[in-house]
Amino acid sequence: MAYISLDQVVKRYQMGEVTITAADHISFDIDKGEFVIIVGPSGAGKTTVLNILGGMDACDEGTITVDGSPVSSYSSRQLTTYRRYDIGFVFQFYNLVQNLTALENVELAAQICKDPLDAGDVLRHVGLGDRLNNFPAQLSGGEQQRVAIARALAKNPKLLLCDEPTGALDYVTGKSILKLLQDTCRQQGMTVIVITHNTAIAPMADKVIHVKNGRVDRIDRNPSPTPVE
Ligand code: ADP
Ligand code: ADP
């Protein structure tokens, strides 16, 4: 059994009379330590899939298994625990607490976890060892995203889920964030899933899941992914 497995997952949204099938029998497997990109046009269902996998939303049909656990049959209480302990989230717009320093932002997230890493150590890992006491407004977009990644990693999660993590950044800064995510995957064996609409970054992943109209269009495996330079 794969580390992560989605089998025939369906998610519908009811908009008055109209039913939108945002995920339409989605199936894929992901191994532990894989660097995976989910790519597809806007509205394809990428965020829907990530939210379901991260326990932020429940699916209507199908099964989801993560590390042997049946996430799709979790109660809402179990889902809360799963989100809190097992999943690190990174979003396009960092979502940092503005009146807390970088260190405090990471400590706040780590506090509620079972087995957190040291906040200072994780900030040093993401290259912010000299920025611990800065507030978000004193940091660049790329640095704020590094804090957000540190905050996610400090939970020592099973899985890092990133929704358009470079979407608000310029090309060069975005590249350095992708490099950090890829290095984290390679060096720490972290399973990392990145959503993007940008097909240019596909060669860097072990596996590329192409999503279109709520369905898996194609899955590509890269035998030799390109390192982000
Ligand atoms: P992507 O991340 O690929 O841009 P989404 O997963 O956000 O796509 O959306 C897939 C489809 O589901 C879209 O048609 C979107 O409008 C719809 N959708 C997403 N979330 C909701 C929601 N909460 N309510 C209604 N429709 C939604
Ligand atoms: P968009 O597609 O959102 O208009 P870009 O094409 O500039 O924007 O790329 C989005 C992000 O993806 C950028 O921030 C960049 O860091 C990253 N990216 C795109 N192409 C590459 C590449 N070939 N190598 C590394 N990173 C890339």
mmCIF file of C-alpha atoms and ligand atoms in Angstrom:
data_model
loop_
_atom_site.group_PDB
_atom_site.id
_atom_site.type_symbol
_atom_site.label_atom_id
_atom_site.label_comp_id
_atom_site.label_asym_id
_atom_site.label_seq_id
_atom_site.Cartn_x
_atom_site.Cartn_y
_atom_site.Cartn_z
ATOM 1 C CA MET A 1 0.000 0.000 0.000
ATOM 2 C CA ALA A 2 1.350 3.436 -0.963
ATOM 3 C CA TYR A 3 2.119 5.996 1.773
ATOM 4 C CA ILE A 4 -0.675 8.231 0.457
ATOM 5 C CA SER A 5 -3.500 6.832 -1.595
ATOM 6 C CA LEU A 6 -6.567 8.546 -3.076
ATOM 7 C CA ASP A 7 -9.063 6.159 -4.629
ATOM 8 C CA GLN A 8 -12.006 7.459 -6.687
ATOM 9 C CA VAL A 9 -12.378 10.613 -4.607
ATOM 10 C CA VAL A 10 -15.410 12.766 -5.437
ATOM 11 C CA LYS A 11 -16.180 16.229 -4.060
ATOM 12 C CA ARG A 12 -19.259 18.185 -5.114
ATOM 13 C CA TYR A 13 -20.242 21.740 -4.268
ATOM 14 C CA GLN A 14 -23.888 22.735 -4.363
ATOM 15 C CA MET A 15 -24.455 26.269 -5.645
ATOM 16 C CA GLY A 16 -28.240 26.709 -5.472
ATOM 17 C CA GLU A 17 -29.604 24.534 -8.269
ATOM 18 C CA VAL A 18 -26.174 23.873 -9.743
ATOM 19 C CA THR A 19 -23.879 21.047 -8.649
ATOM 20 C CA ILE A 20 -20.165 21.545 -9.308
ATOM 21 C CA THR A 21 -18.093 18.372 -9.285
ATOM 22 C CA ALA A 22 -14.763 19.867 -8.183
ATOM 23 C CA ALA A 23 -13.111 16.428 -7.805
ATOM 24 C CA ASP A 24 -14.474 13.789 -10.152
ATOM 25 C CA HIS A 25 -13.158 10.307 -9.256
ATOM 26 C CA ILE A 26 -9.597 11.369 -8.472
ATOM 27 C CA SER A 27 -7.119 8.533 -7.864
ATOM 28 C CA PHE A 28 -3.361 8.635 -7.303
ATOM 29 C CA ASP A 29 -0.635 7.217 -5.057
ATOM 30 C CA ILE A 30 2.300 9.011 -3.469
ATOM 31 C CA ASP A 31 5.310 7.373 -1.832
ATOM 32 C CA LYS A 32 6.988 8.565 1.352
ATOM 33 C CA GLY A 33 9.601 11.222 0.611
ATOM 34 C CA GLU A 34 8.326 12.027 -2.870
ATOM 35 C CA PHE A 35 8.359 15.565 -4.246
ATOM 36 C CA VAL A 36 5.054 15.839 -6.103
ATOM 37 C CA ILE A 37 3.608 18.645 -8.208
ATOM 38 C CA ILE A 38 -0.116 18.885 -8.936
ATOM 39 C CA VAL A 39 -0.500 21.030 -12.013
ATOM 40 C CA GLY A 40 -3.497 22.250 -13.973
ATOM 41 C CA PRO A 41 -5.397 25.358 -15.036
ATOM 42 C CA SER A 42 -7.315 27.576 -12.646
ATOM 43 C CA GLY A 43 -10.551 25.865 -11.543
ATOM 44 C CA ALA A 44 -9.242 22.361 -12.349
ATOM 45 C CA GLY A 45 -9.757 21.136 -8.772
ATOM 46 C CA LYS A 46 -6.200 21.325 -7.416
ATOM 47 C CA THR A 47 -7.064 23.175 -4.196
ATOM 48 C CA THR A 48 -10.073 20.930 -3.656
ATOM 49 C CA VAL A 49 -7.824 17.851 -3.775
ATOM 50 C CA LEU A 50 -5.244 19.418 -1.452
ATOM 51 C CA ASN A 51 -7.910 20.489 1.046
ATOM 52 C CA ILE A 52 -9.379 16.997 1.125
ATOM 53 C CA LEU A 53 -5.962 15.403 1.518
ATOM 54 C CA GLY A 54 -5.140 17.875 4.313
ATOM 55 C CA GLY A 55 -8.356 17.184 6.199
ATOM 56 C CA MET A 56 -9.698 20.717 5.684
ATOM 57 C CA ASP A 57 -12.671 19.365 3.806
ATOM 58 C CA ALA A 58 -14.421 15.965 3.648
ATOM 59 C CA CYS A 59 -15.019 14.138 0.370
ATOM 60 C CA ASP A 60 -18.411 12.828 -0.772
ATOM 61 C CA GLU A 61 -17.177 9.520 -2.183
ATOM 62 C CA GLY A 62 -13.977 7.523 -2.359
ATOM 63 C CA THR A 63 -11.227 6.686 0.109
ATOM 64 C CA ILE A 64 -8.094 8.457 1.312
ATOM 65 C CA THR A 65 -5.373 6.641 3.182
ATOM 66 C CA VAL A 66 -2.331 8.354 4.695
ATOM 67 C CA ASP A 67 0.370 6.285 6.368
ATOM 68 C CA GLY A 68 -2.058 3.421 6.842
ATOM 69 C CA SER A 69 -4.801 5.587 8.387
ATOM 70 C CA PRO A 70 -8.276 5.849 6.815
ATOM 71 C CA VAL A 71 -8.524 9.657 6.626
ATOM 72 C CA SER A 72 -11.744 9.541 4.586
ATOM 73 C CA SER A 73 -13.602 7.839 7.449
ATOM 74 C CA TYR A 74 -12.305 10.187 10.178
ATOM 75 C CA SER A 75 -14.795 12.025 12.382
ATOM 76 C CA SER A 76 -14.491 15.809 12.476
ATOM 77 C CA ARG A 77 -12.605 15.527 15.771
ATOM 78 C CA GLN A 78 -10.140 13.074 14.219
ATOM 79 C CA LEU A 79 -9.745 15.395 11.231
ATOM 80 C CA THR A 80 -8.834 18.277 13.554
ATOM 81 C CA THR A 81 -6.131 16.170 15.180
ATOM 82 C CA TYR A 82 -4.897 14.999 11.792
ATOM 83 C CA ARG A 83 -4.653 18.602 10.464
ATOM 84 C CA ARG A 84 -2.918 19.757 13.595
ATOM 85 C CA TYR A 85 -0.362 16.981 14.012
ATOM 86 C CA ASP A 86 0.207 15.379 10.641
ATOM 87 C CA ILE A 87 -0.035 18.130 8.038
ATOM 88 C CA GLY A 88 2.050 21.225 7.368
ATOM 89 C CA PHE A 89 0.343 23.817 5.172
ATOM 90 C CA VAL A 90 1.975 26.525 3.073
ATOM 91 C CA PHE A 91 -0.218 29.027 1.224
ATOM 92 C CA GLN A 92 0.305 31.619 -1.483
ATOM 93 C CA PHE A 93 -0.178 34.494 0.992
ATOM 94 C CA TYR A 94 1.941 33.455 3.985
ATOM 95 C CA ASN A 95 -0.822 34.069 6.629
ATOM 96 C CA LEU A 96 1.655 35.093 9.335
ATOM 97 C CA VAL A 97 0.522 36.770 12.566
ATOM 98 C CA GLN A 98 1.627 40.371 12.008
ATOM 99 C CA ASN A 99 2.280 41.337 15.634
ATOM 100 C CA LEU A 100 4.463 38.305 16.355
ATOM 101 C CA THR A 101 8.112 37.949 15.335
ATOM 102 C CA ALA A 102 9.324 35.236 12.970
ATOM 103 C CA LEU A 103 10.395 33.148 15.962
ATOM 104 C CA GLU A 104 7.082 33.682 17.784
ATOM 105 C CA ASN A 105 5.077 32.779 14.660
ATOM 106 C CA VAL A 106 6.910 29.460 14.439
ATOM 107 C CA GLU A 107 6.741 28.822 18.207
ATOM 108 C CA LEU A 108 2.991 29.460 18.227
ATOM 109 C CA ALA A 109 2.400 26.700 15.672
ATOM 110 C CA ALA A 110 4.892 24.326 17.310
ATOM 111 C CA GLN A 111 3.287 24.743 20.748
ATOM 112 C CA ILE A 112 0.128 22.837 19.883
ATOM 113 C CA CYS A 113 1.953 19.844 18.400
ATOM 114 C CA LYS A 114 2.875 16.472 19.766
ATOM 115 C CA ASP A 115 6.506 16.377 18.825
ATOM 116 C CA PRO A 116 7.587 19.816 17.555
ATOM 117 C CA LEU A 117 11.055 20.766 16.364
ATOM 118 C CA ASP A 118 12.961 23.695 17.857
ATOM 119 C CA ALA A 119 11.625 26.901 16.254
ATOM 120 C CA GLY A 120 15.069 28.548 16.066
ATOM 121 C CA ASP A 121 16.611 25.464 14.445
ATOM 122 C CA VAL A 122 13.900 25.324 11.796
ATOM 123 C CA LEU A 123 14.258 29.045 11.030
ATOM 124 C CA ARG A 124 17.997 28.508 10.604
ATOM 125 C CA HIS A 125 17.240 25.586 8.267
ATOM 126 C CA VAL A 126 15.191 27.893 6.016
ATOM 127 C CA GLY A 127 17.986 30.468 6.006
ATOM 128 C CA LEU A 128 16.534 32.972 8.482
ATOM 129 C CA GLY A 129 18.945 32.500 11.404
ATOM 130 C CA ASP A 130 19.576 36.260 11.504
ATOM 131 C CA ARG A 131 15.894 37.263 11.212
ATOM 132 C CA LEU A 132 14.390 35.518 14.253
ATOM 133 C CA ASN A 133 13.281 38.731 15.951
ATOM 134 C CA ASN A 134 11.920 40.526 12.884
ATOM 135 C CA PHE A 135 8.195 41.089 12.396
ATOM 136 C CA PRO A 136 6.574 39.997 9.098
ATOM 137 C CA ALA A 137 6.346 43.615 7.865
ATOM 138 C CA GLN A 138 10.137 43.863 8.175
ATOM 139 C CA LEU A 139 10.663 40.856 5.902
ATOM 140 C CA SER A 140 10.482 40.502 2.109
ATOM 141 C CA GLY A 141 7.834 38.292 0.493
ATOM 142 C CA GLY A 142 10.351 35.488 0.039
ATOM 143 C CA GLU A 143 11.463 35.741 3.665
ATOM 144 C CA GLN A 144 7.862 35.697 4.874
ATOM 145 C CA GLN A 145 7.250 32.553 2.837
ATOM 146 C CA ARG A 146 10.344 31.018 4.478
ATOM 147 C CA VAL A 147 8.843 31.777 7.890
ATOM 148 C CA ALA A 148 5.599 30.142 6.745
ATOM 149 C CA ILE A 149 7.531 27.062 5.601
ATOM 150 C CA ALA A 150 9.430 26.985 8.926
ATOM 151 C CA ARG A 151 6.101 27.226 10.761
ATOM 152 C CA ALA A 152 4.786 24.238 8.818
ATOM 153 C CA LEU A 153 7.978 22.196 9.271
ATOM 154 C CA ALA A 154 8.255 22.920 13.014
ATOM 155 C CA LYS A 155 5.179 20.753 13.512
ATOM 156 C CA ASN A 156 7.343 17.887 12.285
ATOM 157 C CA PRO A 157 4.482 16.840 9.983
ATOM 158 C CA LYS A 158 4.138 13.681 7.915
ATOM 159 C CA LEU A 159 3.250 15.701 4.900
ATOM 160 C CA LEU A 160 3.878 19.234 3.628
ATOM 161 C CA LEU A 161 1.069 20.620 1.428
ATOM 162 C CA CYS A 162 1.817 23.813 -0.515
ATOM 163 C CA ASP A 163 -0.851 25.736 -2.454
ATOM 164 C CA GLU A 164 0.799 28.003 -5.071
ATOM 165 C CA PRO A 165 3.701 28.760 -2.698
ATOM 166 C CA THR A 166 5.493 30.936 -5.278
ATOM 167 C CA GLY A 167 2.342 32.575 -6.639
ATOM 168 C CA ALA A 168 2.964 35.936 -4.978
ATOM 169 C CA LEU A 169 6.720 36.007 -5.607
ATOM 170 C CA ASP A 170 8.929 37.154 -8.465
ATOM 171 C CA TYR A 171 10.668 34.524 -10.574
ATOM 172 C CA VAL A 172 14.034 34.470 -8.775
ATOM 173 C CA THR A 173 12.529 34.490 -5.276
ATOM 174 C CA GLY A 174 10.018 31.829 -6.272
ATOM 175 C CA LYS A 175 12.824 29.670 -7.517
ATOM 176 C CA SER A 176 14.658 29.919 -4.195
ATOM 177 C CA ILE A 177 11.459 28.829 -2.406
ATOM 178 C CA LEU A 178 11.087 25.836 -4.728
ATOM 179 C CA LYS A 179 14.713 24.969 -4.052
ATOM 180 C CA LEU A 180 14.067 25.085 -0.297
ATOM 181 C CA LEU A 181 11.050 22.782 -0.707
ATOM 182 C CA GLN A 182 12.970 20.381 -2.927
ATOM 183 C CA ASP A 183 15.984 20.355 -0.562
ATOM 184 C CA THR A 184 13.714 19.730 2.431
ATOM 185 C CA CYS A 185 12.252 16.775 0.621
ATOM 186 C CA ARG A 186 15.638 15.374 -0.430
ATOM 187 C CA GLN A 187 17.538 16.003 2.815
ATOM 188 C CA GLN A 188 14.848 15.234 5.364
ATOM 189 C CA GLY A 189 12.787 12.693 3.473
ATOM 190 C CA MET A 190 9.740 14.945 3.866
ATOM 191 C CA THR A 191 6.829 14.151 1.549
ATOM 192 C CA VAL A 192 6.089 17.445 -0.237
ATOM 193 C CA ILE A 193 3.130 18.218 -2.504
ATOM 194 C CA VAL A 194 3.054 21.501 -4.401
ATOM 195 C CA ILE A 195 0.110 22.881 -6.357
ATOM 196 C CA THR A 196 0.875 25.143 -9.279
ATOM 197 C CA HIS A 197 -0.647 26.311 -12.548
ATOM 198 C CA ASN A 198 2.884 26.697 -13.902
ATOM 199 C CA THR A 199 3.978 23.695 -15.987
ATOM 200 C CA ALA A 200 7.563 25.053 -16.129
ATOM 201 C CA ILE A 201 8.384 23.644 -12.702
ATOM 202 C CA ALA A 202 7.176 20.121 -13.515
ATOM 203 C CA PRO A 203 10.672 18.745 -14.359
ATOM 204 C CA MET A 204 11.749 19.279 -10.729
ATOM 205 C CA ALA A 205 9.267 16.809 -9.275
ATOM 206 C CA ASP A 206 9.471 13.039 -8.835
ATOM 207 C CA LYS A 207 5.855 12.838 -9.914
ATOM 208 C CA VAL A 208 3.608 15.283 -11.758
ATOM 209 C CA ILE A 209 -0.156 14.871 -11.461
ATOM 210 C CA HIS A 210 -1.979 16.762 -14.212
ATOM 211 C CA VAL A 211 -5.519 17.727 -13.167
ATOM 212 C CA LYS A 212 -8.134 18.978 -15.610
ATOM 213 C CA ASN A 213 -11.886 19.483 -15.128
ATOM 214 C CA GLY A 214 -11.782 17.753 -11.742
ATOM 215 C CA ARG A 215 -10.109 14.649 -13.151
ATOM 216 C CA VAL A 216 -6.601 13.259 -13.285
ATOM 217 C CA ASP A 217 -5.592 13.829 -16.883
ATOM 218 C CA ARG A 218 -2.195 12.188 -16.684
ATOM 219 C CA ILE A 219 0.520 11.221 -14.170
ATOM 220 C CA ASP A 220 4.164 11.623 -15.186
ATOM 221 C CA ARG A 221 7.058 10.116 -13.272
ATOM 222 C CA ASN A 222 10.467 11.742 -13.606
ATOM 223 C CA PRO A 223 13.229 9.168 -13.242
ATOM 224 C CA SER A 224 15.750 12.001 -12.862
ATOM 225 C CA PRO A 225 14.143 15.218 -11.603
ATOM 226 C CA THR A 226 16.065 18.440 -12.204
ATOM 227 C CA PRO A 227 17.472 20.077 -9.092
ATOM 228 C CA VAL A 228 16.253 23.684 -8.716
ATOM 229 C CA GLU A 229 19.379 25.845 -9.123
HETATM 230 P P1 ADP B 1 -7.990 25.078 -8.665
HETATM 231 O O1 ADP B 1 -7.321 24.995 -7.330
HETATM 232 O O2 ADP B 1 -7.457 24.097 -9.651
HETATM 233 O O3 ADP B 1 -7.993 26.471 -9.213
HETATM 234 P P2 ADP B 1 -10.431 24.601 -7.152
HETATM 235 O O4 ADP B 1 -10.219 23.300 -6.479
HETATM 236 O O5 ADP B 1 -10.231 25.842 -6.356
HETATM 237 O O6 ADP B 1 -9.526 24.663 -8.470
HETATM 238 O O7 ADP B 1 -11.900 24.652 -7.756
HETATM 239 C C1 ADP B 1 -12.459 23.584 -8.555
HETATM 240 C C2 ADP B 1 -13.905 23.925 -8.881
HETATM 241 O O8 ADP B 1 -14.695 23.879 -7.697
HETATM 242 C C3 ADP B 1 -14.095 25.323 -9.434
HETATM 243 O O9 ADP B 1 -15.116 25.278 -10.406
HETATM 244 C C4 ADP B 1 -14.513 26.126 -8.243
HETATM 245 O O10 ADP B 1 -15.278 27.230 -8.626
HETATM 246 C C5 ADP B 1 -15.305 25.126 -7.439
HETATM 247 N N1 ADP B 1 -15.254 25.370 -6.007
HETATM 248 C C6 ADP B 1 -14.164 25.310 -5.211
HETATM 249 N N2 ADP B 1 -14.465 25.566 -3.936
HETATM 250 C C7 ADP B 1 -15.800 25.814 -3.902
HETATM 251 C C8 ADP B 1 -16.729 26.147 -2.867
HETATM 252 N N3 ADP B 1 -16.352 26.261 -1.590
HETATM 253 N N4 ADP B 1 -18.018 26.319 -3.233
HETATM 254 C C9 ADP B 1 -18.413 26.188 -4.507
HETATM 255 N N5 ADP B 1 -17.590 25.867 -5.529
HETATM 256 C C10 ADP B 1 -16.300 25.684 -5.240
HETATM 257 P P1 ADP B 2 3.069 32.747 -13.469
HETATM 258 O O1 ADP B 2 3.027 31.456 -14.248
HETATM 259 O O2 ADP B 2 2.421 32.667 -12.129
HETATM 260 O O3 ADP B 2 2.674 33.952 -14.248
HETATM 261 P P2 ADP B 2 5.953 32.522 -13.550
HETATM 262 O O4 ADP B 2 5.860 31.809 -14.859
HETATM 263 O O5 ADP B 2 6.876 33.696 -13.508
HETATM 264 O O6 ADP B 2 4.573 33.055 -13.051
HETATM 265 O O7 ADP B 2 6.416 31.469 -12.462
HETATM 266 C C1 ADP B 2 5.782 31.257 -11.216
HETATM 267 C C2 ADP B 2 6.827 30.768 -10.252
HETATM 268 O O8 ADP B 2 7.345 29.481 -10.649
HETATM 269 C C3 ADP B 2 7.964 31.738 -10.213
HETATM 270 O O9 ADP B 2 7.942 32.442 -8.992
HETATM 271 C C4 ADP B 2 9.202 30.906 -10.359
HETATM 272 O O10 ADP B 2 9.928 30.965 -9.179
HETATM 273 C C5 ADP B 2 8.770 29.487 -10.557
HETATM 274 N N1 ADP B 2 9.351 28.973 -11.808
HETATM 275 C C6 ADP B 2 8.817 29.049 -13.039
HETATM 276 N N2 ADP B 2 9.596 28.468 -13.965
HETATM 277 C C7 ADP B 2 10.663 27.991 -13.296
HETATM 278 C C8 ADP B 2 11.828 27.288 -13.691
HETATM 279 N N3 ADP B 2 12.067 26.912 -14.949
HETATM 280 N N4 ADP B 2 12.721 26.991 -12.736
HETATM 281 C C9 ADP B 2 12.483 27.333 -11.449
HETATM 282 N N5 ADP B 2 11.407 27.990 -11.022
HETATM 283 C C10 ADP B 2 10.503 28.328 -11.933
#
